[in-house]
Amino acid sequence: MIVPLRLLLLALGCVHASWPMLNNNARNQRYSTSFAGFPTAPTVISTFSVLPHGVNVSSSVPQIAYSCDDTHLFAGLHASNQKAVVSSCDLSNPEKPTCKQIFSTAERTFSGAKPTLSLHLKHGKADIGVLCDPSQWLKSKQPDLLAFNTLTGHQLWEYQDKPTGNNLDDSPMFSSIAGDSAFLLDFVGNFVQLDVNTGKVSMKAAIPGFEDWAMDSLQVLVSEDLKMAYMVKPSYKHDAALVAFDLETKKVKWTSNLNMKWKYAQGPVVLQGDMLHAVVVDIKGNHTMVGVSTKTGKLEWKWSDTEMEIPFLHSFLIDPKSGDAVVCETDGTLKEVALSRVNSKGKRVWRVKLGAGFGGCKTPRFGSSAIFYEAGSPIATKDGKVIVGVHTGCESQLADGQFVKIAELNTLHQIDIASGKEEWNKVLGKTEGKKPLHTVFMDCLPVGQHLACHGMTEATHHRASAVTILSG
């Protein structure tokens, strides 16, 4: 079974998918102030690949980072040619998108970690991209961070923290942009602020207590006034913690383990008002939603789902109107997807199941069979709606223990945040037999007044990226 992609999507005015870090909107929120939901199910107007013909996503590490402004979609990914590449897709005519590769790194080996693609916006348009690719380089003395002109692809500057860039323990694992600054954090707690235009370092600090095992858990959240940075300090040996760092004094303001024994955070840390929100995971894999005071680091509320057999709090957003969390959950047994609204007292307001009624397993072609559910990350619109994608499928287990997919279905759903009512759902792909679907699907983000939903098509020897544009 394919594990859902963890996608990093970074830009102001865009809403982004799993592991959603909005670098220019420092609150890491997953809602758009300009994009409205669709009154009825939208129409597919185009489908395209973000990569040039003949170039595929790496089959070993299929990690893609998407970013956007109002007319362009940018994708940074590990390609099959052993390079990290960035493509720019012009969506000014969304019925006939055009994509071209604008930037590429040197060859390197894959570490299994995710690239981060951040955009700096000037007058609402992306002018500078910053690529952080924590893969191990095949050659020494390669930079850890690279900035490029989004129009020409010309490299503007590079940053290298260590004498050589081939030491994975010292490689930056997360970068983002806030204001005119780029921020990066590495495995061992080196925290660096740079001028996004020049690459000049304006601040460098060492955050104590970091361990280099939790590649996917590193993240930095910068407040909109650029005065505070919040980060997760994962730990396998000890209790994990949230850290508040004062960017003016260059010192740690507080560190809090929330009086809980947890190891890392699932998905983003989100800032809304004076409250941090996160999903923390303990050593047994239990997921808990928490609300934390930004002033003190004190745990204000927490919530865990008791209705699912093995609840996995996949991703979430904070509704700006009510301050409540909208949480996308998948059962750890992959038998269910649900969306829940949880208020600031840790109480569930409503719950709606998604993707129910899939009938692909009624007539198994092989031995035993089972239905599974996977989900994208929810996004919120300016008119109080939530849009989320669900991938449903059926697998049969062969006599030799291998699993074969015999049917798959991709659906997109819109739910009203106030009531929890599903307003529409749309099938974006279905298949039976050996034909592949967008098997890792469907995270969406607005590009102008259109919705771009992206995923990957799996074939026998490669994985290709695919983006579908929808319009109301």
Tab-separated table of C-alpha atoms in Angstrom:
chain	number	residue	atom	x	y	z
A	1	MET	CA	0.000	0.000	0.000
A	2	ILE	CA	1.266	3.432	-0.854
A	3	VAL	CA	1.708	5.809	2.053
A	4	PRO	CA	0.103	9.212	1.427
A	5	LEU	CA	2.509	11.881	0.266
A	6	ARG	CA	3.526	14.486	2.780
A	7	LEU	CA	3.512	17.624	0.725
A	8	LEU	CA	4.883	20.984	1.691
A	9	LEU	CA	3.121	23.945	0.104
A	10	LEU	CA	4.420	27.401	0.735
A	11	ALA	CA	3.088	30.810	-0.344
A	12	LEU	CA	0.978	33.805	0.600
A	13	GLY	CA	-2.613	33.755	-0.582
A	14	CYS	CA	-2.461	30.070	-1.501
A	15	VAL	CA	-3.734	27.138	0.491
A	16	HIS	CA	-1.506	24.155	0.666
A	17	ALA	CA	-1.528	20.494	1.293
A	18	SER	CA	-0.240	17.902	3.663
A	19	TRP	CA	2.482	19.159	5.942
A	20	PRO	CA	1.066	22.586	5.121
A	21	MET	CA	3.474	25.401	5.849
A	22	LEU	CA	2.441	28.780	4.494
A	23	ASN	CA	5.772	30.519	4.627
A	24	ASN	CA	4.560	34.010	3.729
A	25	ASN	CA	1.479	33.681	5.901
A	26	ALA	CA	3.459	32.915	9.013
A	27	ARG	CA	0.510	31.455	10.899
A	28	ASN	CA	0.773	28.256	8.803
A	29	GLN	CA	-2.939	28.480	8.144
A	30	ARG	CA	-4.752	26.436	5.509
A	31	TYR	CA	-7.342	28.944	4.354
A	32	SER	CA	-7.548	31.472	1.571
A	33	THR	CA	-8.742	35.053	1.970
A	34	SER	CA	-9.542	35.339	-1.744
A	35	PHE	CA	-10.802	31.928	-2.889
A	36	ALA	CA	-14.490	31.052	-2.394
A	37	GLY	CA	-15.880	27.539	-2.394
A	38	PHE	CA	-17.904	26.182	-5.311
A	39	PRO	CA	-21.740	26.354	-5.022
A	40	THR	CA	-21.958	23.062	-6.933
A	41	ALA	CA	-19.458	20.381	-7.882
A	42	PRO	CA	-16.702	21.937	-10.052
A	43	THR	CA	-15.734	20.936	-13.576
A	44	VAL	CA	-12.346	19.537	-14.631
A	45	ILE	CA	-10.892	21.843	-17.271
A	46	SER	CA	-7.366	20.410	-17.647
A	47	THR	CA	-4.912	17.776	-16.401
A	48	PHE	CA	-1.164	18.007	-16.906
A	49	SER	CA	2.272	16.965	-15.654
A	50	VAL	CA	4.580	19.473	-13.976
A	51	LEU	CA	7.674	17.759	-15.407
A	52	PRO	CA	9.065	17.811	-18.948
A	53	HIS	CA	8.333	14.764	-21.110
A	54	GLY	CA	10.538	11.816	-20.178
A	55	VAL	CA	11.410	13.075	-16.674
A	56	ASN	CA	9.700	11.246	-13.835
A	57	VAL	CA	9.476	11.590	-10.092
A	58	SER	CA	12.045	9.511	-8.246
A	59	SER	CA	10.584	6.093	-7.510
A	60	SER	CA	12.623	5.852	-4.314
A	61	VAL	CA	11.653	9.171	-2.720
A	62	PRO	CA	8.481	10.576	-4.324
A	63	GLN	CA	8.360	13.864	-2.441
A	64	ILE	CA	7.033	17.012	-4.109
A	65	ALA	CA	6.765	20.560	-2.795
A	66	TYR	CA	4.196	22.857	-4.411
A	67	SER	CA	3.942	26.642	-4.166
A	68	CYS	CA	1.911	29.224	-6.034
A	69	ASP	CA	0.953	32.813	-6.689
A	70	ASP	CA	-2.208	33.922	-8.476
A	71	THR	CA	-1.172	32.718	-11.942
A	72	HIS	CA	1.730	30.291	-11.545
A	73	LEU	CA	2.193	26.917	-9.894
A	74	PHE	CA	5.726	25.943	-8.844
A	75	ALA	CA	6.845	22.384	-8.065
A	76	GLY	CA	10.111	21.294	-6.462
A	77	LEU	CA	10.833	17.582	-6.427
A	78	HIS	CA	13.308	14.745	-6.498
A	79	ALA	CA	13.465	13.653	-10.118
A	80	SER	CA	14.508	10.316	-11.602
A	81	ASN	CA	17.635	11.937	-13.056
A	82	GLN	CA	19.146	12.188	-9.539
A	83	LYS	CA	18.582	15.938	-9.293
A	84	ALA	CA	16.270	18.226	-7.391
A	85	VAL	CA	14.384	20.270	-9.983
A	86	VAL	CA	11.884	23.132	-9.943
A	87	SER	CA	9.194	23.552	-12.592
A	88	SER	CA	7.045	26.628	-13.257
A	89	CYS	CA	3.555	26.173	-14.707
A	90	ASP	CA	1.752	29.160	-16.227
A	91	LEU	CA	-1.975	28.882	-15.434
A	92	SER	CA	-3.062	32.223	-16.875
A	93	ASN	CA	-4.952	30.060	-19.389
A	94	PRO	CA	-6.003	27.217	-17.053
A	95	GLU	CA	-7.477	25.194	-19.914
A	96	LYS	CA	-4.049	24.998	-21.569
A	97	PRO	CA	-1.360	25.186	-18.856
A	98	THR	CA	2.279	25.298	-19.901
A	99	CYS	CA	5.113	24.020	-17.698
A	100	LYS	CA	8.867	24.348	-17.979
A	101	GLN	CA	11.824	23.392	-15.823
A	102	ILE	CA	13.425	26.571	-14.497
A	103	PHE	CA	15.954	25.349	-11.925
A	104	SER	CA	18.011	22.263	-11.130
A	105	THR	CA	20.607	21.186	-8.580
A	106	ALA	CA	23.676	18.989	-8.983
A	107	GLU	CA	23.355	15.224	-8.689
A	108	ARG	CA	22.972	13.785	-5.200
A	109	THR	CA	21.759	10.693	-3.389
A	110	PHE	CA	18.351	10.664	-1.729
A	111	SER	CA	18.106	10.791	2.049
A	112	GLY	CA	14.386	10.073	2.265
A	113	ALA	CA	13.693	13.580	3.527
A	114	LYS	CA	11.418	16.076	1.850
A	115	PRO	CA	12.485	19.117	-0.164
A	116	THR	CA	11.087	22.478	0.872
A	117	LEU	CA	10.157	25.045	-1.763
A	118	SER	CA	9.417	28.564	-0.496
A	119	LEU	CA	8.316	31.630	-2.439
A	120	HIS	CA	8.961	35.283	-1.754
A	121	LEU	CA	6.101	37.431	-3.055
A	122	LYS	CA	6.420	40.986	-4.350
A	123	HIS	CA	3.156	42.787	-5.149
A	124	GLY	CA	1.367	39.427	-5.074
A	125	LYS	CA	3.748	37.743	-7.527
A	126	ALA	CA	6.534	35.300	-6.810
A	127	ASP	CA	9.941	36.816	-7.591
A	128	ILE	CA	12.327	34.614	-5.582
A	129	GLY	CA	12.204	30.901	-4.849
A	130	VAL	CA	14.233	29.192	-2.122
A	131	LEU	CA	14.888	25.457	-2.409
A	132	CYS	CA	16.003	23.452	0.598
A	133	ASP	CA	16.846	19.892	-0.377
A	134	PRO	CA	18.239	17.826	2.525
A	135	SER	CA	19.450	14.976	0.323
A	136	GLN	CA	23.054	13.862	0.587
A	137	TRP	CA	25.085	15.233	-2.277
A	138	LEU	CA	27.162	12.923	-4.447
A	139	LYS	CA	29.818	15.632	-4.567
A	140	SER	CA	31.181	17.557	-1.601
A	141	LYS	CA	30.941	21.314	-1.056
A	142	GLN	CA	27.409	21.612	-2.410
A	143	PRO	CA	25.161	24.312	-0.897
A	144	ASP	CA	22.403	23.510	1.580
A	145	LEU	CA	20.072	26.299	0.455
A	146	LEU	CA	19.666	27.780	-3.035
A	147	ALA	CA	17.728	30.878	-4.122
A	148	PHE	CA	16.693	31.562	-7.719
A	149	ASN	CA	14.767	34.057	-9.833
A	150	THR	CA	11.329	32.526	-10.476
A	151	LEU	CA	11.083	34.145	-13.925
A	152	THR	CA	14.475	33.269	-15.370
A	153	GLY	CA	15.610	30.426	-13.104
A	154	HIS	CA	18.913	32.273	-12.568
A	155	GLN	CA	20.536	31.359	-9.241
A	156	LEU	CA	20.738	34.390	-6.944
A	157	TRP	CA	22.625	33.034	-3.950
A	158	GLU	CA	23.437	29.896	-2.029
A	159	TYR	CA	24.054	29.102	1.617
A	160	GLN	CA	26.222	26.377	3.097
A	161	ASP	CA	26.328	25.921	6.834
A	162	LYS	CA	29.214	23.467	7.024
A	163	PRO	CA	32.582	23.102	5.228
A	164	THR	CA	31.030	20.328	3.121
A	165	GLY	CA	27.404	19.746	2.310
A	166	ASN	CA	27.495	15.947	2.312
A	167	ASN	CA	26.918	15.429	6.037
A	168	LEU	CA	23.229	14.612	6.456
A	169	ASP	CA	23.247	15.337	10.196
A	170	ASP	CA	24.117	18.965	9.487
A	171	SER	CA	21.833	19.448	6.483
A	172	PRO	CA	18.868	21.808	6.864
A	173	MET	CA	15.614	19.918	7.049
A	174	PHE	CA	13.186	22.799	6.875
A	175	SER	CA	13.200	26.252	5.359
A	176	SER	CA	10.534	28.917	4.989
A	177	ILE	CA	10.114	32.571	4.089
A	178	ALA	CA	8.495	35.258	6.240
A	179	GLY	CA	8.623	38.891	5.170
A	180	ASP	CA	11.977	39.451	3.462
A	181	SER	CA	13.747	36.746	5.470
A	182	ALA	CA	14.437	33.091	4.825
A	183	PHE	CA	14.679	30.754	7.832
A	184	LEU	CA	16.204	27.314	8.049
A	185	LEU	CA	16.535	24.682	10.758
A	186	ASP	CA	18.724	21.583	10.673
A	187	PHE	CA	18.710	18.252	12.487
A	188	VAL	CA	20.891	19.397	15.359
A	189	GLY	CA	19.086	22.655	16.116
A	190	ASN	CA	21.029	25.247	14.119
A	191	PHE	CA	18.527	28.030	13.404
A	192	VAL	CA	19.498	30.603	10.758
A	193	GLN	CA	17.837	33.765	9.391
A	194	LEU	CA	18.972	35.153	6.016
A	195	ASP	CA	18.057	38.085	3.808
A	196	VAL	CA	15.977	36.518	1.022
A	197	ASN	CA	17.310	38.974	-1.576
A	198	THR	CA	21.025	38.592	-0.858
A	199	GLY	CA	21.446	35.422	1.219
A	200	LYS	CA	23.291	37.398	3.898
A	201	VAL	CA	22.995	35.850	7.371
A	202	SER	CA	21.352	38.190	9.879
A	203	MET	CA	20.989	35.751	12.762
A	204	LYS	CA	22.296	32.331	13.748
A	205	ALA	CA	21.440	30.505	16.951
A	206	ALA	CA	21.829	27.021	18.380
A	207	ILE	CA	18.640	25.550	19.873
A	208	PRO	CA	19.715	22.896	22.423
A	209	GLY	CA	18.280	19.417	22.729
A	210	PHE	CA	17.691	18.490	19.088
A	211	GLU	CA	18.205	14.943	17.852
A	212	ASP	CA	18.801	14.046	14.225
A	213	TRP	CA	16.399	11.110	13.944
A	214	ALA	CA	13.092	12.896	13.306
A	215	MET	CA	13.603	14.174	9.764
A	216	ASP	CA	9.951	14.788	8.979
A	217	SER	CA	9.108	16.610	12.198
A	218	LEU	CA	11.264	19.715	11.862
A	219	GLN	CA	9.399	22.926	11.165
A	220	VAL	CA	9.581	26.642	11.913
A	221	LEU	CA	6.604	28.954	12.382
A	222	VAL	CA	7.371	32.699	12.291
A	223	SER	CA	4.873	35.265	13.577
A	224	GLU	CA	3.602	37.858	11.113
A	225	ASP	CA	5.354	40.686	12.966
A	226	LEU	CA	8.636	38.723	12.665
A	227	LYS	CA	9.189	38.934	16.443
A	228	MET	CA	8.742	35.281	17.406
A	229	ALA	CA	9.544	31.874	15.936
A	230	TYR	CA	7.980	28.642	17.142
A	231	MET	CA	9.409	25.218	16.441
A	232	VAL	CA	8.903	21.580	17.318
A	233	LYS	CA	11.810	19.842	19.025
A	234	PRO	CA	11.222	16.116	18.381
A	235	SER	CA	12.964	13.561	20.549
A	236	TYR	CA	13.240	9.801	20.528
A	237	LYS	CA	15.299	9.488	23.710
A	238	HIS	CA	13.421	12.078	25.786
A	239	ASP	CA	10.121	13.963	25.746
A	240	ALA	CA	9.563	16.226	22.762
A	241	ALA	CA	8.842	19.925	23.265
A	242	LEU	CA	7.607	23.116	21.673
A	243	VAL	CA	10.113	25.976	21.621
A	244	ALA	CA	9.385	29.717	21.432
A	245	PHE	CA	12.343	31.758	20.155
A	246	ASP	CA	12.475	35.552	20.438
A	247	LEU	CA	13.861	36.926	17.143
A	248	GLU	CA	14.619	40.311	18.719
A	249	THR	CA	16.634	39.082	21.723
A	250	LYS	CA	17.922	36.011	19.818
A	251	LYS	CA	17.087	33.843	22.837
A	252	VAL	CA	14.705	31.022	23.694
A	253	LYS	CA	11.649	32.485	25.453
A	254	TRP	CA	10.180	29.214	26.668
A	255	THR	CA	10.350	25.461	26.136
A	256	SER	CA	7.378	23.278	26.995
A	257	ASN	CA	6.733	19.541	26.854
A	258	LEU	CA	3.038	20.314	27.613
A	259	ASN	CA	3.224	17.985	30.623
A	260	MET	CA	2.823	15.147	28.139
A	261	LYS	CA	5.089	12.340	27.005
A	262	TRP	CA	5.213	12.800	23.230
A	263	LYS	CA	7.855	12.297	20.545
A	264	TYR	CA	7.019	14.429	17.507
A	265	ALA	CA	4.293	16.493	15.834
A	266	GLN	CA	2.129	15.169	13.012
A	267	GLY	CA	1.718	17.916	10.439
A	268	PRO	CA	2.072	21.638	11.076
A	269	VAL	CA	2.035	23.890	14.082
A	270	VAL	CA	-0.616	26.565	13.446
A	271	LEU	CA	-0.813	30.018	15.029
A	272	GLN	CA	-4.208	31.674	15.491
A	273	GLY	CA	-4.401	34.677	17.818
A	274	ASP	CA	-2.406	33.904	20.959
A	275	MET	CA	-2.802	30.137	20.598
A	276	LEU	CA	-0.560	27.518	18.995
A	277	HIS	CA	-2.242	24.382	17.687
A	278	ALA	CA	-0.564	21.061	16.952
A	279	VAL	CA	-1.100	17.316	16.778
A	280	VAL	CA	1.424	15.515	18.988
A	281	VAL	CA	2.233	11.808	18.831
A	282	ASP	CA	3.434	9.596	21.691
A	283	ILE	CA	5.713	6.549	21.574
A	284	LYS	CA	2.709	4.248	20.984
A	285	GLY	CA	1.512	6.282	18.013
A	286	ASN	CA	-1.454	7.888	19.785
A	287	HIS	CA	-2.453	11.262	18.264
A	288	THR	CA	-3.610	14.203	20.409
A	289	MET	CA	-4.732	17.660	19.268
A	290	VAL	CA	-3.456	20.440	21.570
A	291	GLY	CA	-3.952	24.170	22.068
A	292	VAL	CA	-1.003	25.981	23.662
A	293	SER	CA	-0.602	29.554	24.957
A	294	THR	CA	1.984	31.484	22.943
A	295	LYS	CA	2.792	33.612	25.981
A	296	THR	CA	3.637	30.828	28.432
A	297	GLY	CA	3.753	27.514	26.569
A	298	LYS	CA	0.993	26.257	28.852
A	299	LEU	CA	-1.338	23.541	27.570
A	300	GLU	CA	-4.830	25.101	27.387
A	301	TRP	CA	-6.796	22.181	25.932
A	302	LYS	CA	-6.393	18.801	24.239
A	303	TRP	CA	-8.534	16.339	22.288
A	304	SER	CA	-8.276	12.742	21.107
A	305	ASP	CA	-10.825	10.854	19.005
A	306	THR	CA	-12.426	7.918	20.811
A	307	GLU	CA	-14.662	6.752	17.943
A	308	MET	CA	-11.989	5.391	15.603
A	309	GLU	CA	-10.224	2.119	16.296
A	310	ILE	CA	-6.767	3.634	15.703
A	311	PRO	CA	-7.260	7.404	15.195
A	312	PHE	CA	-4.659	9.095	13.010
A	313	LEU	CA	-5.089	12.887	13.026
A	314	HIS	CA	-3.821	13.337	9.499
A	315	SER	CA	-3.970	17.153	9.203
A	316	PHE	CA	-5.998	20.133	10.375
A	317	LEU	CA	-6.782	23.814	9.961
A	318	ILE	CA	-8.124	26.508	12.277
A	319	ASP	CA	-11.354	28.240	11.241
A	320	PRO	CA	-10.566	31.995	11.445
A	321	LYS	CA	-14.171	32.878	12.284
A	322	SER	CA	-14.783	30.545	15.242
A	323	GLY	CA	-11.224	29.606	16.201
A	324	ASP	CA	-12.256	25.940	16.099
A	325	ALA	CA	-10.100	23.208	14.586
A	326	VAL	CA	-11.245	21.219	11.557
A	327	VAL	CA	-9.398	17.910	11.713
A	328	CYS	CA	-9.028	15.312	8.961
A	329	GLU	CA	-8.734	11.827	10.464
A	330	THR	CA	-7.861	8.490	8.948
A	331	ASP	CA	-8.211	5.269	10.870
A	332	GLY	CA	-4.876	3.557	11.463
A	333	THR	CA	-6.364	0.430	9.927
A	334	LEU	CA	-7.187	2.490	6.779
A	335	LYS	CA	-10.887	1.635	7.112
A	336	GLU	CA	-12.318	5.135	7.445
A	337	VAL	CA	-11.846	8.851	6.728
A	338	ALA	CA	-13.670	11.475	8.789
A	339	LEU	CA	-13.686	15.237	9.229
A	340	SER	CA	-14.303	16.646	12.731
A	341	ARG	CA	-14.788	20.148	14.059
A	342	VAL	CA	-13.308	20.594	17.564
A	343	ASN	CA	-13.828	23.747	19.627
A	344	SER	CA	-11.339	25.585	21.864
A	345	LYS	CA	-12.528	23.593	24.891
A	346	GLY	CA	-11.496	20.312	23.289
A	347	LYS	CA	-15.088	19.250	22.518
A	348	ARG	CA	-16.255	17.868	19.180
A	349	VAL	CA	-18.942	19.985	17.463
A	350	TRP	CA	-19.653	17.663	14.520
A	351	ARG	CA	-18.229	14.692	12.661
A	352	VAL	CA	-18.790	13.619	9.048
A	353	LYS	CA	-17.556	10.444	7.360
A	354	LEU	CA	-16.057	10.826	3.886
A	355	GLY	CA	-15.742	8.379	1.013
A	356	ALA	CA	-18.386	6.023	2.384
A	357	GLY	CA	-20.228	3.661	0.077
A	358	PHE	CA	-17.258	2.448	-1.987
A	359	GLY	CA	-18.264	-0.853	-3.587
A	360	GLY	CA	-15.024	-1.908	-5.237
A	361	CYS	CA	-14.603	-5.021	-3.110
A	362	LYS	CA	-17.981	-6.652	-3.705
A	363	THR	CA	-16.498	-9.261	-6.040
A	364	PRO	CA	-12.900	-10.085	-5.052
A	365	ARG	CA	-10.778	-11.365	-7.917
A	366	PHE	CA	-8.234	-13.037	-5.698
A	367	GLY	CA	-8.160	-14.341	-2.132
A	368	SER	CA	-9.033	-12.073	0.777
A	369	SER	CA	-9.851	-8.414	0.077
A	370	ALA	CA	-10.247	-5.204	2.038
A	371	ILE	CA	-11.279	-1.593	1.474
A	372	PHE	CA	-8.840	1.161	2.436
A	373	TYR	CA	-9.214	4.937	2.754
A	374	GLU	CA	-6.575	7.667	2.434
A	375	ALA	CA	-7.024	11.438	2.539
A	376	GLY	CA	-5.494	14.712	1.498
A	377	SER	CA	-5.444	17.753	3.756
A	378	PRO	CA	-8.463	20.026	4.222
A	379	ILE	CA	-8.404	23.596	2.953
A	380	ALA	CA	-10.791	26.365	4.023
A	381	THR	CA	-12.285	29.023	1.761
A	382	LYS	CA	-13.178	32.635	2.522
A	383	ASP	CA	-16.900	31.789	2.655
A	384	GLY	CA	-16.611	29.175	5.404
A	385	LYS	CA	-16.284	25.949	3.438
A	386	VAL	CA	-13.797	23.085	3.698
A	387	ILE	CA	-12.591	21.147	0.659
A	388	VAL	CA	-10.804	17.800	1.060
A	389	GLY	CA	-9.858	14.919	-1.221
A	390	VAL	CA	-10.287	11.220	-0.426
A	391	HIS	CA	-8.649	8.242	-2.102
A	392	THR	CA	-10.574	4.992	-1.657
A	393	GLY	CA	-9.459	1.612	-2.870
A	394	CYS	CA	-9.692	-2.117	-2.620
A	395	GLU	CA	-6.781	-4.504	-2.239
A	396	SER	CA	-6.688	-8.288	-2.467
A	397	GLN	CA	-3.993	-10.370	-0.862
A	398	LEU	CA	-2.442	-13.065	-2.995
A	399	ALA	CA	-1.276	-16.440	-1.794
A	400	ASP	CA	2.339	-15.225	-1.622
A	401	GLY	CA	1.321	-12.372	0.707
A	402	GLN	CA	1.504	-9.565	-1.849
A	403	PHE	CA	-1.302	-7.015	-2.148
A	404	VAL	CA	-2.833	-6.109	-5.497
A	405	LYS	CA	-5.120	-3.112	-6.014
A	406	ILE	CA	-8.237	-4.144	-7.876
A	407	ALA	CA	-10.278	-0.911	-7.713
A	408	GLU	CA	-9.677	2.720	-6.793
A	409	LEU	CA	-11.715	5.889	-6.509
A	410	ASN	CA	-10.739	9.548	-6.010
A	411	THR	CA	-13.394	11.950	-4.724
A	412	LEU	CA	-13.406	15.616	-3.748
A	413	HIS	CA	-15.766	16.878	-1.016
A	414	GLN	CA	-16.966	20.297	0.167
A	415	ILE	CA	-18.341	20.669	3.718
A	416	ASP	CA	-19.894	23.695	5.409
A	417	ILE	CA	-17.830	24.510	8.525
A	418	ALA	CA	-20.753	25.888	10.535
A	419	SER	CA	-23.071	22.896	10.124
A	420	GLY	CA	-20.841	20.008	9.048
A	421	LYS	CA	-23.137	19.404	6.053
A	422	GLU	CA	-21.562	17.936	2.927
A	423	GLU	CA	-22.615	20.250	0.076
A	424	TRP	CA	-21.248	18.259	-2.834
A	425	ASN	CA	-18.763	15.568	-3.813
A	426	LYS	CA	-17.163	14.869	-7.156
A	427	VAL	CA	-15.444	11.814	-8.620
A	428	LEU	CA	-12.070	12.798	-10.077
A	429	GLY	CA	-10.920	9.339	-11.090
A	430	LYS	CA	-11.834	5.693	-10.813
A	431	THR	CA	-10.507	2.444	-12.160
A	432	GLU	CA	-10.651	-1.322	-11.881
A	433	GLY	CA	-7.902	-3.767	-12.656
A	434	LYS	CA	-4.302	-2.817	-13.400
A	435	LYS	CA	-4.800	0.725	-14.730
A	436	PRO	CA	-3.135	3.137	-12.267
A	437	LEU	CA	-4.891	6.065	-10.649
A	438	HIS	CA	-3.473	9.131	-8.946
A	439	THR	CA	-2.732	6.717	-6.131
A	440	VAL	CA	-1.302	9.388	-3.856
A	441	PHE	CA	-4.021	12.007	-4.083
A	442	MET	CA	-5.617	14.594	-3.551
A	443	ASP	CA	-4.219	17.735	-1.987
A	444	CYS	CA	-5.540	20.930	-3.523
A	445	LEU	CA	-4.650	24.615	-3.528
A	446	PRO	CA	-6.267	27.675	-5.104
A	447	VAL	CA	-4.520	29.354	-8.019
A	448	GLY	CA	-6.545	32.506	-8.629
A	449	GLN	CA	-10.194	31.414	-8.637
A	450	HIS	CA	-9.374	27.886	-9.782
A	451	LEU	CA	-8.514	24.824	-7.729
A	452	ALA	CA	-5.390	22.814	-8.499
A	453	CYS	CA	-5.468	19.237	-7.164
A	454	HIS	CA	-2.260	17.301	-7.426
A	455	GLY	CA	-1.067	13.763	-6.989
A	456	MET	CA	1.010	11.062	-8.588
A	457	THR	CA	0.275	8.349	-11.125
A	458	GLU	CA	2.047	5.095	-10.346
A	459	ALA	CA	3.230	2.851	-13.168
A	460	THR	CA	5.409	-0.252	-13.186
A	461	HIS	CA	8.775	1.472	-13.398
A	462	HIS	CA	8.129	5.113	-12.529
A	463	ARG	CA	5.938	7.651	-10.809
A	464	ALA	CA	4.751	10.729	-12.672
A	465	SER	CA	3.290	13.898	-11.231
A	466	ALA	CA	-0.168	15.037	-12.258
A	467	VAL	CA	-2.201	18.191	-11.596
A	468	THR	CA	-5.921	18.612	-12.284
A	469	ILE	CA	-7.439	22.115	-12.594
A	470	LEU	CA	-11.077	22.572	-11.546
A	471	SER	CA	-13.390	25.519	-12.109
A	472	GLY	CA	-16.858	26.447	-10.819
